[in-house]
Structure formats: structure tokens, C-alpha cells
Tab-separated table of C-alpha atoms in Angstrom:
chain	number	residue	atom	x	y	z
A	1	MET	CA	0.092	0.423	-0.379
A	2	ALA	CA	1.289	3.523	-0.573
A	3	THR	CA	0.955	5.758	2.174
A	4	MET	CA	2.537	8.934	3.121
A	5	SER	CA	4.498	8.851	6.801
A	6	ASP	CA	2.137	10.839	9.655
A	7	ALA	CA	5.633	13.386	9.192
A	8	THR	CA	4.640	13.969	5.557
A	9	ARG	CA	1.203	14.260	6.598
A	10	ASP	CA	2.218	16.808	9.276
A	11	ALA	CA	4.121	19.024	7.115
A	12	ARG	CA	1.497	19.513	3.868
A	13	PRO	CA	-0.503	22.452	4.007
A	14	LEU	CA	-3.729	22.073	4.354
A	15	VAL	CA	-6.768	24.021	2.146
A	16	PHE	CA	-9.350	21.988	2.275
A	17	ASP	CA	-11.612	20.375	5.014
A	18	ARG	CA	-11.625	16.744	3.196
A	19	PRO	CA	-13.749	15.539	5.505
A	20	LEU	CA	-16.261	18.500	5.301
A	21	LEU	CA	-15.958	17.627	1.653
A	22	ARG	CA	-17.438	15.050	1.929
A	23	ARG	CA	-20.440	15.540	3.501
A	24	ARG	CA	-20.869	18.033	-0.002
A	25	LEU	CA	-20.359	15.806	-1.957
A	26	GLU	CA	-22.896	13.645	0.629
A	27	ARG	CA	-26.091	16.222	-0.118
A	28	ALA	CA	-25.141	16.013	-3.837
A	29	ALA	CA	-25.836	12.608	-3.824
A	30	ARG	CA	-28.787	13.040	-1.982
A	31	LEU	CA	-30.019	16.370	-4.166
A	32	GLY	CA	-29.072	14.703	-7.273
A	33	PRO	CA	-25.213	15.617	-8.569
A	34	GLU	CA	-25.447	17.755	-11.677
A	35	SER	CA	-22.937	15.961	-13.698
A	36	PHE	CA	-22.476	17.839	-17.407
A	37	LEU	CA	-18.926	19.275	-16.349
A	38	LEU	CA	-18.511	15.819	-15.000
A	39	GLU	CA	-19.689	14.190	-18.683
A	40	ARG	CA	-17.798	16.405	-21.159
A	41	ALA	CA	-14.622	16.244	-19.102
A	42	ALA	CA	-15.355	11.959	-18.857
A	43	GLU	CA	-16.554	12.098	-23.009
A	44	ASP	CA	-12.870	13.941	-23.763
A	45	MET	CA	-11.215	11.652	-21.938
A	46	ALA	CA	-12.250	8.922	-23.624
A	47	ASP	CA	-11.420	10.085	-26.322
A	48	ARG	CA	-8.297	11.257	-25.473
A	49	LEU	CA	-7.073	7.238	-24.252
A	50	ALA	CA	-8.645	6.051	-28.018
A	51	ALA	CA	-6.153	8.134	-29.811
A	52	VAL	CA	-3.207	5.937	-27.379
A	53	LYS	CA	-3.357	2.918	-29.390
A	54	ARG	CA	-2.500	1.033	-26.111
A	55	GLN	CA	-4.082	-1.564	-24.378
A	56	PHE	CA	-4.424	-0.875	-20.783
A	57	GLU	CA	-5.489	-4.012	-18.922
A	58	THR	CA	-5.625	-3.222	-15.438
A	59	ALA	CA	-6.890	0.438	-14.600
A	60	VAL	CA	-7.850	2.974	-11.608
A	61	ASP	CA	-10.710	5.603	-11.702
A	62	LEU	CA	-9.534	8.008	-9.006
A	63	GLY	CA	-11.408	10.571	-6.879
A	64	THR	CA	-14.182	10.925	-9.170
A	65	PRO	CA	-16.683	11.569	-7.812
A	66	THR	CA	-19.899	10.066	-9.956
A	67	ASP	CA	-19.379	6.871	-12.257
A	68	ALA	CA	-19.502	9.271	-14.936
A	69	LEU	CA	-16.186	8.482	-16.310
A	70	ALA	CA	-16.914	4.602	-15.793
A	71	HIS	CA	-19.412	5.012	-17.693
A	72	ALA	CA	-17.652	6.385	-20.767
A	73	LEU	CA	-14.868	4.096	-20.577
A	74	ASP	CA	-17.116	1.193	-20.276
A	75	GLY	CA	-16.096	-1.430	-23.184
A	76	HIS	CA	-13.680	0.834	-24.115
A	77	ALA	CA	-11.174	-0.488	-26.665
A	78	ALA	CA	-8.102	0.760	-24.807
A	79	VAL	CA	-9.329	-0.917	-21.394
A	80	GLY	CA	-8.958	-3.429	-19.477
A	81	ARG	CA	-10.347	-3.798	-16.433
A	82	LEU	CA	-11.653	-1.200	-14.620
A	83	PHE	CA	-11.983	0.286	-10.891
A	84	ARG	CA	-12.957	2.617	-8.475
A	85	ALA	CA	-11.392	3.949	-5.929
A	86	ALA	CA	-14.569	6.907	-5.456
A	87	PRO	CA	-14.792	9.158	-1.965
A	88	LEU	CA	-17.697	7.509	-0.946
A	89	ALA	CA	-19.659	4.359	-0.831
A	90	THR	CA	-22.971	5.419	-2.336
A	91	GLY	CA	-23.364	4.168	-5.691
A	92	LEU	CA	-20.031	2.049	-5.788
A	93	VAL	CA	-21.199	-1.174	-7.281
A	94	ALA	CA	-17.782	-3.772	-8.008
A	95	PRO	CA	-15.311	-3.513	-8.621
A	96	GLY	CA	-14.869	0.080	-6.435
A	97	VAL	CA	-13.869	0.315	-3.032
A	98	VAL	CA	-14.100	3.648	-1.007
A	99	ALA	CA	-10.734	5.377	-0.972
A	100	ASP	CA	-9.246	8.789	-0.108
A	101	GLU	CA	-6.624	10.000	-3.267
A	102	GLU	CA	-4.229	10.940	-0.740
A	103	ALA	CA	-3.634	7.846	0.344
A	104	LEU	CA	-3.574	4.975	-2.835
A	105	PRO	CA	-4.257	1.583	-1.488
A	106	PHE	CA	-2.493	0.048	-4.375
A	107	ALA	CA	0.968	-1.485	-4.574
A	108	ALA	CA	3.661	0.116	-6.083
A	109	GLY	CA	4.038	-0.755	-10.455
A	110	SER	CA	0.631	-2.542	-9.702
A	111	LEU	CA	-1.515	-0.624	-12.484
A	112	ASP	CA	-1.343	0.365	-16.475
A	113	LEU	CA	-3.524	3.204	-15.845
A	114	VAL	CA	-5.137	5.553	-13.537
A	115	VAL	CA	-7.076	8.148	-14.918
A	116	SER	CA	-9.013	10.884	-12.810
A	117	ALA	CA	-11.900	13.416	-13.334
A	118	LEU	CA	-13.480	16.839	-11.825
A	119	SER	CA	-11.702	15.671	-8.231
A	120	LEU	CA	-8.295	15.889	-7.654
A	121	GLN	CA	-8.491	19.811	-7.202
A	122	SER	CA	-9.720	19.557	-3.628
A	123	VAL	CA	-6.864	17.848	-2.418
A	124	ASN	CA	-4.188	18.889	-0.222
A	125	ASP	CA	-1.047	18.219	-1.353
A	126	LEU	CA	-1.086	17.335	-5.347
A	127	PRO	CA	2.057	16.599	-5.110
A	128	GLY	CA	2.152	14.372	-3.299
A	129	VAL	CA	-0.928	12.562	-5.423
A	130	LEU	CA	0.649	12.274	-7.494
A	131	ALA	CA	4.557	11.058	-6.884
A	132	GLN	CA	1.895	8.309	-5.265
A	133	VAL	CA	0.172	7.542	-8.798
A	134	ARG	CA	3.163	7.382	-10.216
A	135	ARG	CA	4.496	5.220	-8.101
A	136	THR	CA	1.051	2.648	-8.463
A	137	LEU	CA	1.684	2.476	-12.149
A	138	LYS	CA	4.510	-0.337	-14.242
A	139	PRO	CA	6.595	0.978	-16.727
A	140	ASP	CA	5.266	2.603	-19.802
A	141	GLY	CA	2.049	3.518	-17.417
A	142	LEU	CA	-0.341	6.269	-18.730
A	143	PHE	CA	-1.780	8.429	-16.351
A	144	MET	CA	-4.808	10.701	-17.057
A	145	ALA	CA	-6.579	13.742	-15.517
A	146	ALA	CA	-8.645	16.364	-15.581
A	147	LEU	CA	-9.391	18.958	-12.803
A	148	PHE	CA	-10.636	22.457	-11.972
A	149	GLY	CA	-7.582	25.413	-13.609
A	150	GLY	CA	-7.553	28.550	-12.362
A	151	GLY	CA	-9.751	31.010	-14.251
A	152	SER	CA	-12.783	28.762	-12.975
A	153	LEU	CA	-15.439	31.202	-11.454
A	154	SER	CA	-13.395	33.820	-11.883
A	155	GLU	CA	-16.609	35.689	-11.917
A	156	LEU	CA	-18.054	34.395	-8.492
A	157	ARG	CA	-14.753	34.742	-7.060
A	158	GLN	CA	-15.075	38.583	-7.861
A	159	ALA	CA	-18.801	39.188	-7.325
A	160	PHE	CA	-18.316	37.812	-3.172
A	161	ALA	CA	-15.047	39.534	-2.791
A	162	ILE	CA	-16.782	42.934	-3.925
A	163	ALA	CA	-20.037	41.869	-1.468
A	164	GLU	CA	-18.482	40.849	1.076
A	165	SER	CA	-16.550	43.694	1.787
A	166	GLU	CA	-19.124	46.078	1.138
A	167	THR	CA	-21.707	43.985	3.738
A	168	THR	CA	-19.029	42.999	6.556
A	169	GLY	CA	-16.132	45.206	6.245
A	170	GLY	CA	-13.996	42.300	5.105
A	171	LEU	CA	-13.027	39.720	2.808
A	172	SER	CA	-13.364	35.810	3.204
A	173	PRO	CA	-12.262	32.657	0.832
A	174	ARG	CA	-15.155	31.807	-0.805
A	175	VAL	CA	-13.887	30.258	-3.759
A	176	ALA	CA	-11.491	27.843	-3.837
A	177	PRO	CA	-7.812	28.701	-5.290
A	178	PHE	CA	-7.272	26.557	-8.305
A	179	ALA	CA	-3.885	25.299	-10.235
A	180	ASP	CA	-2.899	26.955	-13.380
A	181	VAL	CA	-2.243	24.724	-16.007
A	182	ARG	CA	1.653	25.788	-16.575
A	183	ASP	CA	1.870	24.825	-12.901
A	184	LEU	CA	0.346	21.730	-12.999
A	185	GLY	CA	2.858	20.871	-15.961
A	186	ALA	CA	5.801	21.972	-13.540
A	187	LEU	CA	4.489	19.306	-10.647
A	188	LEU	CA	3.805	16.334	-13.479
A	189	GLN	CA	7.653	17.189	-14.089
A	190	ARG	CA	8.738	17.103	-10.668
A	191	ALA	CA	6.848	13.760	-9.458
A	192	GLY	CA	8.978	11.982	-12.326
A	193	PHE	CA	6.470	11.603	-14.693
A	194	ALA	CA	7.552	11.527	-18.701
A	195	LEU	CA	6.231	13.448	-21.727
A	196	PRO	CA	3.864	15.573	-19.764
A	197	VAL	CA	0.769	16.937	-21.349
A	198	THR	CA	-1.481	20.014	-19.512
A	199	ASP	CA	-3.890	21.561	-22.204
A	200	VAL	CA	-6.947	23.796	-21.123
A	201	ASP	CA	-10.355	23.005	-22.226
A	202	ARG	CA	-12.341	26.613	-21.434
A	203	VAL	CA	-16.703	26.221	-20.691
A	204	VAL	CA	-18.685	29.593	-20.507
A	205	VAL	CA	-22.226	28.273	-18.877
A	206	ARG	CA	-25.486	30.349	-18.705
A	207	TYR	CA	-27.304	30.591	-15.883
A	208	GLY	CA	-30.710	32.004	-15.364
A	209	SER	CA	-29.534	34.251	-12.445
A	210	PRO	CA	-26.478	33.623	-10.243
A	211	PHE	CA	-28.653	31.485	-8.059
A	212	SER	CA	-28.752	28.836	-10.249
A	213	LEU	CA	-25.487	28.664	-10.367
A	214	PHE	CA	-25.390	28.098	-6.622
A	215	SER	CA	-27.561	25.813	-6.360
A	216	ASP	CA	-26.188	24.200	-9.261
A	217	LEU	CA	-22.499	24.395	-7.595
A	218	ARG	CA	-24.801	22.382	-4.390
A	219	ARG	CA	-25.389	19.469	-6.542
A	220	MET	CA	-21.460	19.432	-8.084
A	221	GLY	CA	-20.797	19.101	-4.437
A	222	ALA	CA	-18.606	21.847	-5.342
A	223	ALA	CA	-19.532	23.914	-2.248
A	224	ASN	CA	-16.650	26.304	-0.074
A	225	ALA	CA	-14.786	23.758	2.098
A	226	LEU	CA	-12.250	25.989	2.668
A	227	LEU	CA	-10.937	25.116	6.351
A	228	GLU	CA	-10.069	29.500	6.223
A	229	ARG	CA	-14.063	30.065	5.341
A	230	ARG	CA	-16.018	31.890	7.806
A	231	ARG	CA	-17.663	29.604	9.811
A	232	VAL	CA	-21.061	31.946	10.987
A	233	PRO	CA	-23.033	31.350	8.191
A	234	LEU	CA	-23.828	33.464	5.502
A	235	ARG	CA	-25.346	36.400	5.407
A	236	ARG	CA	-28.322	37.404	3.444
A	237	ALA	CA	-27.296	40.491	2.445
A	238	THR	CA	-23.765	39.018	1.723
A	239	LEU	CA	-25.891	36.857	-0.325
A	240	LEU	CA	-27.767	39.312	-2.043
A	241	ARG	CA	-25.469	41.612	-3.282
A	242	ALA	CA	-23.143	39.522	-4.719
A	243	ALA	CA	-25.569	38.289	-6.253
A	244	GLU	CA	-26.744	42.228	-7.722
A	245	ILE	CA	-22.798	42.349	-8.493
A	246	TYR	CA	-22.923	39.368	-10.440
A	247	GLY	CA	-25.823	40.329	-12.360
A	248	GLU	CA	-24.303	43.347	-13.433
A	249	ARG	CA	-20.987	42.749	-14.421
A	250	PHE	CA	-21.183	39.403	-15.995
A	251	ALA	CA	-24.731	39.139	-17.737
A	252	ASP	CA	-25.274	38.943	-21.299
A	253	SER	CA	-27.331	41.521	-22.993
A	254	ASP	CA	-30.576	38.740	-22.270
A	255	GLY	CA	-30.200	39.276	-18.762
A	256	ARG	CA	-28.318	35.352	-18.950
A	257	VAL	CA	-25.165	35.522	-16.724
A	258	ARG	CA	-22.132	33.857	-17.417
A	259	ALA	CA	-19.811	31.224	-15.529
A	260	THR	CA	-15.901	30.185	-16.447
A	261	PHE	CA	-15.069	26.938	-16.532
A	262	GLU	CA	-11.652	26.038	-17.349
A	263	ILE	CA	-10.745	22.199	-17.453
A	264	VAL	CA	-7.399	21.428	-17.069
A	265	PHE	CA	-6.309	17.547	-18.329
A	266	LEU	CA	-2.784	15.814	-17.585
A	267	SER	CA	-1.489	13.371	-18.985
A	268	GLY	CA	1.763	11.581	-17.658
A	269	TRP	CA	3.494	8.322	-18.658
A	270	ALA	CA	5.849	5.877	-15.726
A	271	PRO	CA	8.781	6.341	-17.243
A	272	HIS	CA	9.806	3.480	-19.822
A	273	GLU	CA	13.251	2.593	-21.975
A	274	SER	CA	10.971	2.199	-24.878
A	275	GLN	CA	9.443	6.448	-24.321
A	276	GLN	CA	11.076	9.309	-27.469
A	277	LYS	CA	14.000	10.794	-25.512
A	278	PRO	CA	14.822	14.839	-26.442
A	279	LEU	CA	17.763	15.282	-28.560
A	280	ARG	CA	20.927	15.950	-26.338
A	281	PRO	CA	21.745	19.950	-26.522
A	282	GLY	CA	23.903	20.150	-29.944
A	283	SER	CA	23.079	16.420	-31.540
A	284	ALA	CA	20.956	18.149	-34.043
A	285	LYS	CA	21.824	17.238	-37.570
A	286	MET	CA	20.342	19.794	-39.324
A	287	ARG	CA	20.067	23.864	-38.730
A	288	LEU	CA	17.146	25.570	-38.025
A	289	ALA	CA	17.642	28.313	-40.595
A	290	ASP	CA	18.130	25.259	-42.825
A	291	ALA	CA	14.554	24.166	-41.677
A	292	LEU	CA	12.923	26.795	-42.006
A	293	GLY	CA	14.493	27.859	-46.090
A	294	ALA	CA	15.805	30.847	-44.396
A	295	ARG	CA	18.494	33.003	-45.697
A	296	GLU	CA	20.982	34.316	-42.804
A	297	ALA	CA	22.609	38.135	-42.468
A	298	PRO	CA	25.408	38.210	-40.687
A	299	LEU	CA	24.925	40.934	-37.941
A	300	PRO	CA	26.424	44.138	-38.200
A	301	PRO	CA	29.404	44.825	-36.438
A	302	VAL	CA	29.132	46.302	-32.713
A	303	GLY	CA	28.679	50.532	-32.384
A	304	THR	CA	28.080	51.051	-36.771
A	305	ASP	CA	24.246	52.278	-37.453
A	306	GLU	CA	22.734	50.613	-39.870
A	307	GLY	CA	19.258	53.290	-40.130
């Protein structure tokens, strides 16, 4: 079992209240989860996996809040047997196990493929999770994930910041921080993945009112679960003012408001000798100018006036 030591757990920065997050997911399951973003990410990941032209005999769906990704990969030509490591027992059917993304219950080198959709943005130690995933993969195994990126819910973040400042005279964290795509690429490399790739799908969803967005976030299990959140109920005046500001600043001409979600897709491979390697510096066989068909011209001597 790949787990972190108690000392490592104590040293990591804590951003999310993980027990509260699971309660938020349980509430979303009771309400009826809103999964359109999950389904979009899952379908995209299935398409990306189809382009790999490889067979992955043993795969794990890590932390995806619903069965959307498992459903998208059911019968997929590239995937043999898929296990779910889900945050909740609700709706979990065999083969699957309730597991915390921050303490993976899989032996080193036991998996061919690890996939995850819209879950890993809420772990406290993403570098540690990526390192654990890397250890669980066999050589030339693949990791593929989708998670919310830094531009997500920027409108909501701004509206709440202004409203809370006006109504309470201060600020408290209301929207979770999300990682930038460039930082995520660097984390893949740091965790030891070969051939890391990151890209972004920017989704703008339109709602009849900000309150429809608030309802969707509850049904996604995405309500505020930050440890540093204010521990008193949100003031009605603050909520109403935030909705008013949202409508003033982020509405289209028809009155519908916009909500931006960035879905960052990550992929990386466990290193293997068969993988393509970057060329050593100075080992190129052709000059760049020749490859581009460009004509080189010498630089003028230093100190001359060419114009």
C-alpha cells in the first residue's frame, strides 16, 4: 500500500476540509448530482485515450465523484478491467473501493492506467498525490486526469469579494483556489512523469440567475469546503449583494449570467526505456535556418549605424 508517513501528512499545507468535502458530496448525491461538466470531461478523456493506441489491462478511476468516467470508459477498446477508487460508498458497485485520493491503496507498479475526473483540485497535497500515482504505475503506464484550473469561477470570486467588503468590511475565502495550467505541468515533471502534457478546455455556462449557479455548485458538491472559511452562516445581505453584483458585471444582453469553468487535462507516463527521448544539446543534424528555408544575414559590427 502506498501511503504517506505521518510526518509528511503533518507537514503538508492544509487548504481543504476533507471531511466536510465528503459531506458536501453526500449532500449532492441526495439532491441528485449535477454532472454535465463531469460528463463533458469524461467523454473528452475517453476520446483522448482512444488516440493512444494502447491496451491498458488494469486501470483505476481515482476519486471521480460519480460514475460518469467509469461509464464513459465502459467497453472502451483501450481499457481492460477498470476499478473505481471513489470518495463515497454511495452508488459504488464492484469492482470498486472507498478510498482517499491522498492515501492510495494500491501496490507500487500494479497499475497500467490511472484516470481521474474533476477530483484532484480538492486534495491538500497534489504533489504528493501525483507522486503516489506515479509509484502505482507500471513502467510505461499512463496517468490521465481532468481538474478545474485557475480561471474557474472567476466571476463568482469577484462578486463575493466586492459584496463581502461592502457588507461586512472584510473578506473571507469563498471560492477555492485552483492551480494554473503551467504549474500543473511542472508538478507532473516533479513527480517523475515522462512526456507530460497539459491543455485547457474553457467552458462558459450561462444561467438565468446567479442563484441557479449556486444551486448547481451545491449539486456538484462544490460548495465552500475551505479550512479558512468563515465559520458563521453567510449573511443574507452579502448573498443578495453578491448576486446583484454578479448580474451587473457578468450578464449578457438577454439578462443571463456567465460562469467560466477551466478544465485542465493532464497526462504523463511512468518512464520506460522505449519512450521517445529529447535530443542532447548540440546533436541536431540540421540547422534551424535550413529547416525553415531562411536566408541568414550577418549582424552588423557593434557600434555601426544601420539606419
